[in-house]
Amino acid sequence: MKNIFNQQKFIRKAAVFSSLFLAVLASNSCSDDFLDQPSYNNADADTVFDNLQTAEMFVLGCYRGLIPTEMFYQLGAGDTVVHSNEALNNSKYNIANYNYDAYTPFTVTGIYSAMYAVIERTNIAASKLSGMPASAKRDALMGEVKAIRAFCYYNLIRIYGDVPAVWEPLESLDPNDPNTFYPKRASRDVIYDRIVGDLQEAVATVPSLSQSGFGTTERLSKEGINALLARIALYAAGYSLRWELNTSNPGIVSRRGDINRVKELYQIADNACAAIINGGTKSLVQSQGGKSGFEALWFNFCRRNYGTVNSEMLWHIASYGQNTNSAFQVYAHPGSRGGVYGSRSAQQFMLPSYYLSFNSSDTRRDVSCTSYSIYFLDTGAASDTWVDVGTPYSAIMPGKFRLSWCVEPQAASDRNLNIPILRYADVLLMYAETQNYLNNGPTAAANAALMAVRTRAGIGSMPIPAGQNDFLQAIVQERKWEFAGEFNLRTDLIRTNSLTTEINATRQDMKDLTKRIGKYASIATYRLYKFHKNAQVYGDPFLALPYIDITSPAEIAAIQNVPTNPANYAAYQATLATIVTAHGVAYQAEDKWYPTQMFQAYTSTFNGNARKAVGFKAGFNTLQMGSSMYSKPFGYAENNGTYPSWIESDSDGLFFGFKPNKTELLPFAAASAGHPMIDNPNLTQLPGY
């Protein structure tokens, strides 16, 4: 065994160097000063922790790897808001539809190894820091590193359920103990209680942002740790798929049996949120520069104007350029087909039932959802005019992190987007939730917290439910409107015991929408989009295409008469101008509008000819996104009296793989699929797989 540990020591030395090097990179998005730090290619853990300066660099290195590719790339959909539009049998499409097992490549495996790699680094840091002389700086670093470790365990539990618990560096463990190299699953409640305790200690030692001198919220401060404490405490108190450890008995979605501990955890979350709210240093970004508050938040976040958004952002992961860029939002933007932005494919889309769920006054819809894609007007040559082309309901794409808002990337594969983890709106909604639970119904403080989020969004006049359960459901819906595309909604729905209900409701909504029945009976089949040129510059503040929903039979008849002869285009545009002005919209001489049949395929004959009539030379162009949805009819009637297969089908329909009390958690990969069970034969599989 000594030889094994000698090898492990060599690996650890390599890991230490990697952590120190990556600390420089992770900090580069804040400042270039870290590039002046000395090289540590000969360092090991003992020398690194000789002084607080190098110890701090090691701690910074622990941030690296916190968001592995699969965290968002694979699990960024399936939350009844964002969905994958890739082809059947593609991993992201299957995971979005809860179709996974232990034996196929659809099983998420990388998160497990990535989280334990960070946990090992944090364990090294915690162990070594404990041997350094006590000081405020040492204690702050200890709190920071334990908070990073807590975030890792939180991710593991919400994806896999009960997982191995490792709290010491590998080298310090007994090599004769079988659990050292092949640890078994531990109770998630035990892990949660440990990391909640760690975070409570960290809150007392980590400085606030104003005291820290960090400059941005890319690093955890007291406020960020309080928010993380609240989130993890709510997960620890919430619902999850539970089963008896080391048995094959099926489990059910439930919360821990100790109701007193559940209440304690809610109180811990409540206190943590109250500390942030009452601290007075955090606030929601409000309207500025002609933008709504929500739009200003995300435009400036994409522009890396962190000084503008630090009031709301409590923690976001540094990601800049080729070296520190993650796969976050690789596909989540309106899509573009060449030009300045290059060909950027949007492989996620927003379910139209979600897009249509917003109140007409809600400013969040057009930020989170884009009903346009960027395309060239003619052949794609450098001299072409680029446009924001309107799309039907089946091609509405994510918009919070749109490429045109961002800083120009260093390379085609880069996004230069930091990864948002915690913000003040989340604190307000968590506080509303804890107040509602602890007081058996919403309090004045709960109502005020919810109202603050709604008022910023422009829907402050929306009635607030009075009953405990109704208020909780209002919070669930508010979280969907507020956090679309931020990749917590999927497990949030499990935590609040809402996933099955939301999936079933979304399935029905989508079927009703395709038929235009129920609450969608009066939905517009036709929409007039305004022709808009794209600026083709990074930082373009463009938000949304102006449009008019057309429901009048006479107007529909007029716009349906799309000419195919260019000689008739001007007369057709004059007809559209009359309709536009009839809806109270000013029509300028240079304006052009074109209709879209919102339930047909984007590439349908009508939609293609309508775009050609307004000047699109390639009216039947394809979008730069997965074709599974947009190239097929969305409407029931338009699809020859049947539902589109991606909405209603046993083999690939919406959430077709979802099985209550099974797919709320992902399995470990079996030996035939690779990692991690082949590496740890003592891991028991999730019952049901």
XYZ file of C-alpha atoms in Angstrom:
689
model
C 0.000 0.000 0.000
C 2.908 2.357 0.574
C 3.700 2.292 -3.125
C 0.107 3.214 -3.888
C 0.346 6.202 -1.603
C 3.647 7.237 -3.116
C 1.879 7.269 -6.449
C -1.009 9.194 -4.924
C 1.421 11.761 -3.547
C 2.820 12.271 -7.017
C -0.700 12.730 -8.370
C -1.478 15.174 -5.594
C 1.600 17.228 -6.402
C 0.405 17.444 -9.988
C -3.046 18.392 -8.785
C -1.611 21.133 -6.573
C 0.280 22.639 -9.484
C -2.857 22.443 -11.603
C -4.898 24.170 -8.922
C -2.403 26.969 -8.554
C -2.140 27.491 -12.290
C -5.883 27.438 -12.713
C -6.312 29.906 -9.863
C -4.486 32.398 -12.026
C -6.765 31.659 -14.957
C -9.939 31.739 -12.899
C -8.993 35.130 -11.556
C -8.009 36.512 -14.943
C -11.566 37.553 -15.717
C -11.424 39.953 -12.762
C -7.941 41.323 -13.084
C -4.622 40.808 -14.829
C -2.748 41.172 -11.543
C -2.806 37.443 -10.890
C -0.771 36.863 -14.033
C 2.165 38.378 -12.172
C 2.179 35.625 -9.567
C 5.280 33.376 -9.483
C 5.393 29.906 -11.006
C 4.668 26.972 -8.692
C 5.717 24.094 -10.886
C 7.809 22.564 -8.086
C 5.318 23.113 -5.296
C 3.521 20.473 -3.265
C 0.798 20.816 -0.669
C 3.219 21.368 2.215
C 5.029 24.318 0.646
C 1.859 25.835 -0.768
C 0.394 26.104 2.720
C 3.517 27.653 4.206
C 1.934 31.092 3.843
C -1.508 32.580 3.334
C -0.744 34.087 -0.070
C -0.063 30.772 -1.779
C -2.747 29.064 0.312
C -5.246 31.563 -1.052
C -4.168 30.768 -4.597
C -4.825 27.093 -3.936
C -8.307 27.936 -2.652
C -8.974 29.995 -5.787
C -7.994 26.969 -7.839
C -10.778 25.001 -6.174
C -13.312 27.068 -8.125
C -12.040 25.483 -11.302
C -14.190 22.575 -12.446
C -17.253 23.506 -10.381
C -19.419 23.551 -13.501
C -18.479 20.529 -15.618
C -19.757 20.298 -19.166
C -22.623 17.934 -18.432
C -24.024 20.100 -15.632
C -25.682 22.437 -18.137
C -24.835 20.948 -21.526
C -26.812 17.804 -20.721
C -29.061 18.822 -17.829
C -30.026 22.270 -19.083
C -33.481 21.224 -20.250
C -36.437 19.068 -19.242
C -37.732 21.587 -16.706
C -41.026 22.355 -18.563
C -39.407 25.611 -19.687
C -36.285 24.885 -21.749
C -36.220 21.831 -23.999
C -33.785 20.153 -26.353
C -34.500 20.325 -30.062
C -31.832 17.878 -31.115
C -32.672 14.647 -32.881
C -34.087 11.543 -31.241
C -31.309 9.370 -29.779
C -29.155 12.419 -29.146
C -28.100 12.447 -25.509
C -29.427 15.919 -24.706
C -32.825 15.172 -26.260
C -33.117 11.956 -24.277
C -32.060 13.533 -21.003
C -34.496 16.426 -21.547
C -37.203 13.788 -21.933
C -36.037 11.697 -18.935
C -35.066 8.769 -21.134
C -31.928 7.389 -19.563
C -30.675 4.239 -17.938
C -27.449 2.800 -16.590
C -26.406 1.144 -19.836
C -26.514 3.813 -22.535
C -24.446 6.895 -23.342
C -27.436 8.986 -22.238
C -26.380 8.457 -18.631
C -24.675 11.516 -17.191
C -21.316 10.367 -15.826
C -18.931 13.322 -15.927
C -20.492 15.277 -13.073
C -19.617 12.528 -10.601
C -15.912 12.529 -11.351
C -15.691 16.304 -11.728
C -17.327 16.990 -8.357
C -15.141 14.503 -6.493
C -12.031 15.976 -8.108
C -12.966 19.364 -6.630
C -13.933 17.738 -3.323
C -10.467 16.175 -3.083
C -8.866 19.589 -3.615
C -11.110 21.181 -0.999
C -10.334 18.376 1.432
C -6.613 18.996 0.929
C -7.128 22.717 1.486
C -9.267 22.252 4.606
C -6.775 19.810 6.095
C -3.757 22.006 5.437
C -5.463 25.231 6.495
C -6.393 23.647 9.817
C -2.692 23.247 10.528
C -1.866 26.905 9.881
C -1.885 29.529 12.650
C -5.352 30.862 13.345
C -6.133 34.281 11.882
C -9.065 36.055 10.308
C -7.607 35.372 6.847
C -6.990 31.684 7.561
C -10.523 31.272 8.910
C -12.007 33.068 5.903
C -10.175 30.757 3.517
C -11.355 27.746 5.512
C -14.945 28.938 5.262
C -14.592 29.604 1.548
C -13.181 26.199 0.735
C -15.858 24.418 2.771
C -18.524 26.386 0.921
C -17.071 25.216 -2.385
C -17.156 21.642 -1.104
C -20.768 22.091 0.003
C -21.697 23.240 -3.497
C -20.156 20.059 -4.924
C -22.122 17.763 -2.607
C -25.309 19.687 -3.313
C -24.833 19.053 -7.034
C -24.076 15.374 -6.511
C -27.109 14.770 -4.290
C -29.633 16.550 -6.463
C -28.499 14.498 -9.468
C -27.633 11.092 -7.971
C -29.275 11.047 -4.536
C -27.223 9.317 -1.833
C -23.536 9.462 -2.748
C -20.223 8.639 -1.049
C -19.166 11.109 1.634
C -15.442 11.910 1.723
C -14.257 14.590 4.148
C -10.503 14.001 4.312
C -7.730 13.996 1.679
C -7.132 10.598 0.171
C -3.559 10.481 1.448
C -4.666 10.867 5.069
C -7.111 7.959 4.953
C -6.355 4.406 6.097
C -5.171 2.397 3.078
C -6.346 -0.814 4.750
C -9.925 0.426 4.993
C -11.885 -0.803 1.937
C -14.001 2.349 2.117
C -10.941 4.504 1.376
C -10.712 3.651 -2.294
C -14.206 2.233 -2.804
C -16.597 4.252 -0.620
C -20.237 3.266 -0.489
C -23.204 5.593 -0.670
C -23.891 7.618 2.469
C -27.192 9.079 3.600
C -27.922 12.368 1.874
C -29.408 13.654 5.130
C -26.108 13.101 6.925
C -24.219 14.852 4.119
C -26.701 17.714 4.005
C -26.496 18.237 7.760
C -22.701 18.299 7.589
C -22.504 20.853 4.779
C -25.274 23.006 6.287
C -23.173 23.128 9.456
C -20.069 23.970 7.432
C -21.884 26.835 5.739
C -23.181 28.186 9.029
C -19.588 28.334 10.253
C -18.407 29.870 6.985
C -20.933 32.697 7.195
C -19.277 33.788 10.427
C -15.734 33.867 8.995
C -15.967 34.889 5.315
C -16.062 38.678 4.812
C -18.870 40.542 3.108
C -18.274 41.749 -0.448
C -17.617 45.300 0.712
C -15.042 44.088 3.241
C -13.379 41.524 0.985
C -11.889 43.722 -1.696
C -12.759 41.061 -4.292
C -14.248 43.586 -6.726
C -16.735 41.155 -8.288
C -18.962 38.370 -7.053
C -17.029 35.692 -8.949
C -15.745 34.700 -5.522
C -17.914 33.716 -2.573
C -18.524 36.433 -0.004
C -20.630 36.368 3.169
C -23.723 37.272 1.160
C -23.078 34.531 -1.378
C -22.503 31.911 1.300
C -25.711 32.931 3.080
C -27.582 32.478 -0.203
C -25.918 29.109 -0.772
C -26.802 28.112 2.796
C -30.453 29.011 2.182
C -30.587 27.057 -1.064
C -28.951 23.928 0.348
C -31.050 24.047 3.526
C -34.204 24.131 1.387
C -32.966 21.158 -0.621
C -32.131 19.317 2.604
C -35.660 19.998 3.888
C -37.334 19.392 0.551
C -38.514 16.432 -1.450
C -36.297 13.973 -3.301
C -36.427 10.395 -4.525
C -35.532 8.336 -1.462
C -34.894 4.648 -0.975
C -33.417 2.363 1.674
C -29.654 2.380 1.375
C -28.054 -0.891 0.294
C -31.361 -2.421 -0.771
C -33.086 -2.837 -4.091
C -36.448 -1.696 -2.758
C -38.038 1.005 -4.939
C -38.275 4.431 -3.386
C -40.713 7.311 -3.477
C -40.392 11.076 -3.700
C -40.625 12.271 -0.114
C -38.839 14.461 2.408
C -36.867 13.313 5.440
C -38.987 11.797 8.175
C -37.794 14.059 11.003
C -40.302 16.910 10.693
C -38.585 18.875 13.471
C -35.359 18.856 11.495
C -37.290 19.907 8.396
C -38.586 22.936 10.307
C -35.091 23.683 11.593
C -33.760 23.657 8.039
C -36.505 26.000 6.868
C -35.646 28.307 9.757
C -31.963 28.183 8.830
C -32.852 29.132 5.264
C -35.173 31.854 6.501
C -32.481 33.336 8.741
C -29.897 33.246 5.950
C -32.208 35.046 3.525
C -33.207 37.592 6.177
C -29.531 38.328 6.865
C -29.013 39.246 3.209
C -32.245 41.221 2.904
C -31.735 43.123 6.160
C -28.057 43.678 5.389
C -29.112 46.302 2.884
C -26.215 45.719 0.473
C -28.140 43.737 -2.127
C -30.969 44.817 -4.408
C -32.607 43.969 -7.704
C -31.210 45.703 -10.768
C -33.806 48.257 -11.824
C -34.674 49.903 -15.144
C -31.942 52.041 -16.662
C -30.878 53.341 -20.042
C -34.265 52.629 -21.589
C -34.152 48.994 -20.487
C -36.369 47.254 -17.959
C -34.589 46.080 -14.824
C -34.587 42.449 -15.956
C -33.248 43.363 -19.379
C -30.586 45.644 -17.876
C -29.484 42.819 -15.569
C -28.851 40.304 -18.332
C -27.568 42.713 -20.970
C -24.915 43.986 -18.553
C -24.140 40.490 -17.318
C -23.502 39.367 -20.897
C -21.392 42.503 -21.445
C -19.370 41.642 -18.325
C -20.341 44.968 -16.750
C -20.271 43.384 -13.321
C -20.185 46.673 -11.458
C -23.708 47.253 -12.761
C -25.039 43.869 -11.666
C -23.079 43.195 -8.443
C -26.019 44.492 -6.430
C -28.067 41.503 -7.582
C -25.496 38.840 -8.391
C -24.339 37.014 -5.302
C -22.150 34.439 -7.029
C -21.240 33.631 -10.609
C -18.473 31.356 -11.870
C -15.643 33.034 -13.779
C -15.490 31.915 -17.407
C -13.568 33.815 -20.045
C -11.883 32.832 -23.272
C -10.451 29.528 -24.343
C -8.782 28.493 -21.097
C -11.596 28.996 -18.613
C -14.629 28.812 -20.881
C -17.124 26.069 -20.071
C -19.843 24.573 -22.246
C -22.340 26.841 -20.524
C -24.816 28.199 -23.055
C -22.979 26.787 -26.060
C -26.330 26.371 -27.785
C -28.600 28.666 -25.786
C -29.025 31.783 -27.894
C -31.161 32.809 -30.875
C -28.819 31.193 -33.352
C -26.980 32.819 -36.247
C -25.941 31.723 -39.684
C -22.558 33.241 -40.451
C -21.563 36.889 -40.462
C -19.796 38.485 -37.504
C -21.207 35.933 -35.062
C -20.368 32.915 -37.196
C -22.679 29.923 -37.508
C -23.899 29.418 -33.961
C -26.421 26.647 -33.484
C -29.176 26.944 -30.877
C -29.913 23.371 -29.805
C -32.260 24.389 -27.014
C -35.618 26.074 -27.408
C -38.337 27.433 -25.164
C -41.552 25.454 -24.980
C -44.274 27.641 -26.522
C -46.572 26.888 -23.567
C -43.972 28.634 -21.400
C -43.608 31.571 -23.797
C -47.381 32.060 -23.754
C -47.658 31.754 -19.959
C -46.374 35.284 -19.316
C -48.633 38.171 -18.430
C -48.648 40.714 -21.252
C -46.939 43.253 -18.948
C -44.128 40.911 -17.889
C -40.812 42.280 -19.130
C -39.081 38.954 -18.534
C -40.607 37.128 -21.493
C -38.706 38.888 -24.270
C -35.464 38.655 -22.317
C -35.741 34.933 -21.607
C -37.388 34.017 -24.930
C -36.459 35.162 -28.439
C -38.893 34.698 -31.312
C -36.231 35.520 -33.894
C -33.056 34.099 -35.382
C -30.203 35.932 -37.095
C -29.966 35.301 -40.810
C -28.586 36.874 -43.980
C -30.910 38.416 -46.498
C -29.250 37.132 -49.655
C -26.352 34.707 -50.135
C -24.240 35.104 -47.029
C -21.551 37.223 -48.670
C -19.848 39.952 -46.650
C -21.938 42.622 -48.333
C -25.254 41.041 -47.373
C -27.848 42.649 -45.153
C -28.388 40.656 -41.973
C -31.805 40.432 -40.364
C -33.549 39.228 -37.210
C -36.054 36.877 -38.759
C -39.305 36.085 -36.929
C -40.071 32.471 -36.070
C -43.198 30.385 -35.348
C -44.067 29.015 -31.903
C -41.954 25.901 -32.452
C -38.739 27.903 -32.849
C -38.661 30.269 -29.858
C -35.153 30.206 -28.455
C -33.407 31.133 -25.176
C -32.466 34.775 -24.860
C -30.806 35.628 -21.541
C -27.364 34.870 -22.901
C -27.760 35.863 -26.531
C -24.534 36.029 -28.463
C -25.131 39.531 -29.840
C -25.187 40.946 -26.301
C -21.861 39.408 -25.365
C -18.264 40.549 -25.457
C -16.553 39.529 -28.673
C -15.135 36.022 -28.131
C -11.514 35.084 -28.644
C -12.415 32.053 -30.721
C -15.462 30.566 -32.391
C -16.086 28.038 -29.623
C -15.964 30.626 -26.833
C -18.797 32.563 -25.244
C -17.041 34.687 -22.593
C -20.067 34.125 -20.393
C -19.771 33.787 -16.669
C -22.109 31.218 -15.145
C -24.769 32.690 -12.812
C -25.295 30.626 -9.663
C -27.024 32.827 -7.068
C -28.723 36.199 -7.252
C -30.855 38.404 -5.050
C -34.135 37.529 -6.798
C -33.543 33.942 -5.664
C -33.026 35.125 -2.083
C -36.329 37.017 -2.168
C -38.269 34.044 -3.510
C -36.606 31.629 -1.076
C -37.509 33.993 1.751
C -41.127 34.162 0.574
C -41.121 30.349 0.548
C -39.645 29.936 4.022
C -41.981 32.526 5.524
C -44.948 30.735 3.964
C -43.863 27.342 5.316
C -42.922 28.448 8.828
C -46.122 30.438 9.346
C -48.572 28.049 7.638
C -49.297 30.678 5.034
C -47.799 33.834 3.559
C -46.818 36.634 5.910
C -46.526 40.312 5.070
C -42.782 39.735 4.631
C -43.445 36.856 2.233
C -45.825 38.970 0.188
C -43.347 41.849 0.092
C -40.537 39.583 -1.115
C -42.668 38.123 -3.895
C -43.995 41.582 -4.756
C -40.455 42.952 -5.139
C -39.666 40.363 -7.822
C -42.997 40.873 -9.585
C -42.797 44.665 -9.462
C -39.375 44.639 -11.112
C -40.897 42.395 -13.807
C -43.836 44.746 -14.363
C -46.563 42.520 -12.892
C -46.823 43.954 -9.386
C -50.593 44.198 -9.734
C -51.015 40.436 -10.112
C -53.043 39.029 -7.162
C -51.097 37.122 -4.498
C -52.735 33.924 -3.157
C -53.537 33.798 0.553
C -53.442 30.042 1.248
C -50.229 28.181 2.062
C -50.368 25.691 -0.808
C -51.615 28.239 -3.336
C -48.844 30.620 -2.322
C -46.252 27.858 -2.749
C -47.570 27.135 -6.236
C -47.318 30.841 -7.018
C -43.671 30.701 -5.947
C -43.074 27.661 -8.174
C -44.506 29.538 -11.146
C -42.635 32.716 -10.292
C -39.388 30.783 -10.222
C -40.148 29.497 -13.723
C -40.715 33.022 -15.021
C -37.665 34.416 -13.225
C -35.019 31.681 -13.631
C -35.568 30.255 -17.118
C -32.290 29.058 -18.566
C -30.370 29.318 -15.280
C -30.526 25.542 -14.806
C -31.967 25.106 -11.344
C -35.625 24.677 -12.267
C -35.452 20.956 -13.005
C -34.351 20.026 -9.489
C -36.347 22.897 -7.954
C -39.502 21.193 -9.205
C -38.411 17.975 -7.487
C -37.537 19.797 -4.273
C -41.008 21.353 -4.094
C -42.688 18.047 -5.079
C -43.976 19.709 -8.244
C -42.223 17.828 -11.039
C -44.900 15.247 -11.860
C -47.656 17.857 -11.686
C -45.742 20.308 -13.869
C -44.809 17.662 -16.433
C -48.395 16.444 -16.735
C -49.724 20.004 -16.955
C -47.155 20.923 -19.610
C -47.972 17.853 -21.672
C -51.649 18.807 -21.618
C -50.933 22.464 -22.309
C -48.858 21.567 -25.336
C -51.588 19.308 -26.720
C -54.246 21.957 -26.108
C -52.042 24.557 -27.759
C -51.521 22.506 -30.905
C -55.324 22.129 -31.152
C -55.995 25.717 -30.066
C -58.515 24.653 -27.436
C -59.076 25.467 -23.758
C -57.094 28.480 -22.633
C -55.497 28.612 -26.086
C -58.803 28.801 -27.960
C -58.258 32.436 -28.925
C -54.528 32.206 -29.584
C -53.440 33.946 -32.779
C -52.622 31.647 -35.671
C -51.028 34.454 -37.681
C -48.524 37.058 -36.589
C -47.142 40.045 -38.470
C -43.432 40.585 -37.773
C -41.678 43.840 -38.514
C -38.695 43.533 -40.845
C -35.570 44.416 -38.822
C -31.936 44.596 -39.846
C -29.369 43.090 -37.526
C -26.500 45.355 -36.491
C -23.932 42.531 -36.659
C -21.877 43.994 -33.818
C -21.201 42.589 -30.381
C -23.052 44.592 -27.786
C -26.076 45.234 -30.023
C -28.825 46.025 -27.475
C -31.645 44.696 -29.698
C -34.275 42.913 -27.593
C -37.296 41.751 -29.590
C -39.013 42.022 -32.942
C -42.174 44.135 -32.937
C -45.168 42.013 -33.929
C -48.953 42.132 -34.204
C -51.136 39.089 -33.527
C -53.788 38.776 -36.222
C -57.161 37.245 -35.310
C -59.602 39.122 -37.556
C -60.934 36.793 -40.317
C -60.847 39.635 -42.836
C -57.230 40.499 -42.006
C -56.246 36.845 -42.091
C -57.793 36.489 -45.539
C -55.827 39.514 -46.727
C -52.436 38.369 -45.428
C -52.974 34.810 -46.682
C -52.875 36.108 -50.240
C -49.076 36.109 -50.390
C -47.856 36.874 -53.920
C -45.182 34.769 -55.568
C -44.587 37.242 -58.399
C -42.145 39.988 -57.330
C -44.152 42.484 -59.368
C -46.938 42.184 -56.785
C -44.775 42.581 -53.664
C -45.309 46.343 -53.338
C -49.094 46.036 -53.484
C -48.998 43.271 -50.870
C -46.852 45.435 -48.604
C -49.410 48.240 -48.988
C -52.110 45.813 -47.814
C -50.027 44.923 -44.767
C -49.442 48.621 -44.053
C -53.192 49.152 -43.862
C -53.511 46.291 -41.353
C -50.606 47.572 -39.265
C -52.022 51.094 -38.995
C -55.457 49.659 -38.173
C -53.868 48.176 -35.049
C -52.663 51.606 -33.959
C -49.033 51.023 -34.951
C -47.254 53.836 -36.763
C -46.114 52.800 -40.219
C -43.129 54.639 -41.665
C -42.327 54.798 -45.356
C -39.259 52.602 -44.915
C -41.077 49.987 -42.811
C -41.805 46.478 -43.987
C -43.834 43.725 -42.338
C -44.383 40.069 -43.149
C -46.760 37.391 -41.824
C -45.889 34.107 -40.149
C -48.280 31.210 -39.704
C -47.319 30.374 -36.127
C -48.449 26.733 -36.229
C -46.856 25.784 -39.525
C -43.249 24.779 -39.947
C -40.821 27.654 -40.275
C -39.980 26.252 -43.718
C -43.605 25.864 -44.863
C -44.656 27.151 -48.280
C -46.635 30.023 -46.781
C -43.946 31.143 -44.356
C -41.200 30.874 -46.952
C -43.141 32.832 -49.562
C -44.098 35.473 -46.964
C -40.436 36.086 -46.165
C -39.556 36.268 -49.848
C -42.299 38.853 -50.357
C -40.641 41.199 -47.881
C -37.214 40.892 -49.468
C -35.696 37.636 -48.195
C -34.025 36.179 -51.262
C -33.722 32.854 -49.425
C -37.229 32.757 -47.980
C -37.001 29.034 -47.333
C -33.760 29.238 -45.401
C -33.160 26.841 -42.515
C -32.595 28.047 -38.991
C -29.318 27.495 -37.200
C -30.880 25.212 -34.624
C -31.921 21.596 -34.308
C -34.489 20.826 -37.003
C -36.573 18.359 -35.000
C -39.263 20.945 -34.227
C -39.070 23.958 -36.519
C -39.046 22.032 -39.816
C -42.311 20.222 -39.045
C -45.874 21.490 -38.520
C -46.631 22.370 -34.911
C -50.425 22.625 -35.139
C -52.770 19.646 -34.900
C -54.712 20.681 -38.011
C -51.549 21.621 -39.874
C -50.204 18.140 -39.091
C -53.145 16.398 -40.794
C -55.197 15.956 -37.643
C -52.506 14.430 -35.440
C -50.205 15.719 -32.740
C -46.592 16.294 -33.753
C -44.669 13.199 -32.710
C -42.374 15.167 -30.398
C -45.427 16.247 -28.411
C -47.427 13.023 -28.254
C -45.573 9.760 -28.871
C -44.497 6.835 -26.715
C -41.128 6.735 -28.434
C -40.123 10.394 -28.590
C -42.989 12.550 -27.287
C -42.644 15.270 -24.675
C -41.094 13.763 -21.501
C -41.684 10.285 -22.937
C -39.151 8.673 -20.607
C -40.457 10.219 -17.395
C -41.386 7.658 -14.743
C -42.400 8.969 -11.302
C -40.309 7.607 -8.437
C -37.507 6.660 -10.806
C -36.287 9.299 -13.216
C -36.166 12.113 -10.652
C -32.590 10.903 -10.139
C -30.035 9.690 -12.628
C -28.388 6.286 -12.295
C -24.708 5.615 -12.037
C -23.287 4.207 -15.243
C -22.963 0.424 -15.246
C -19.669 -1.218 -16.066
C -20.617 -1.556 -19.720
C -21.123 2.225 -19.974
C -17.917 3.176 -18.165
C -17.795 5.442 -15.129
C -18.226 5.443 -12.161
C -19.447 1.960 -11.150
C -16.653 0.224 -12.989
C -14.216 2.236 -10.864
C -16.021 1.588 -7.591
C -17.620 -1.848 -7.308
C -18.985 -0.965 -3.851
C -21.423 1.588 -5.250
C -24.978 0.322 -5.215
C -27.176 1.213 -8.175
C -30.242 3.390 -7.811
C -33.227 1.031 -7.377
C -35.305 0.943 -10.523
C -32.290 0.856 -12.840
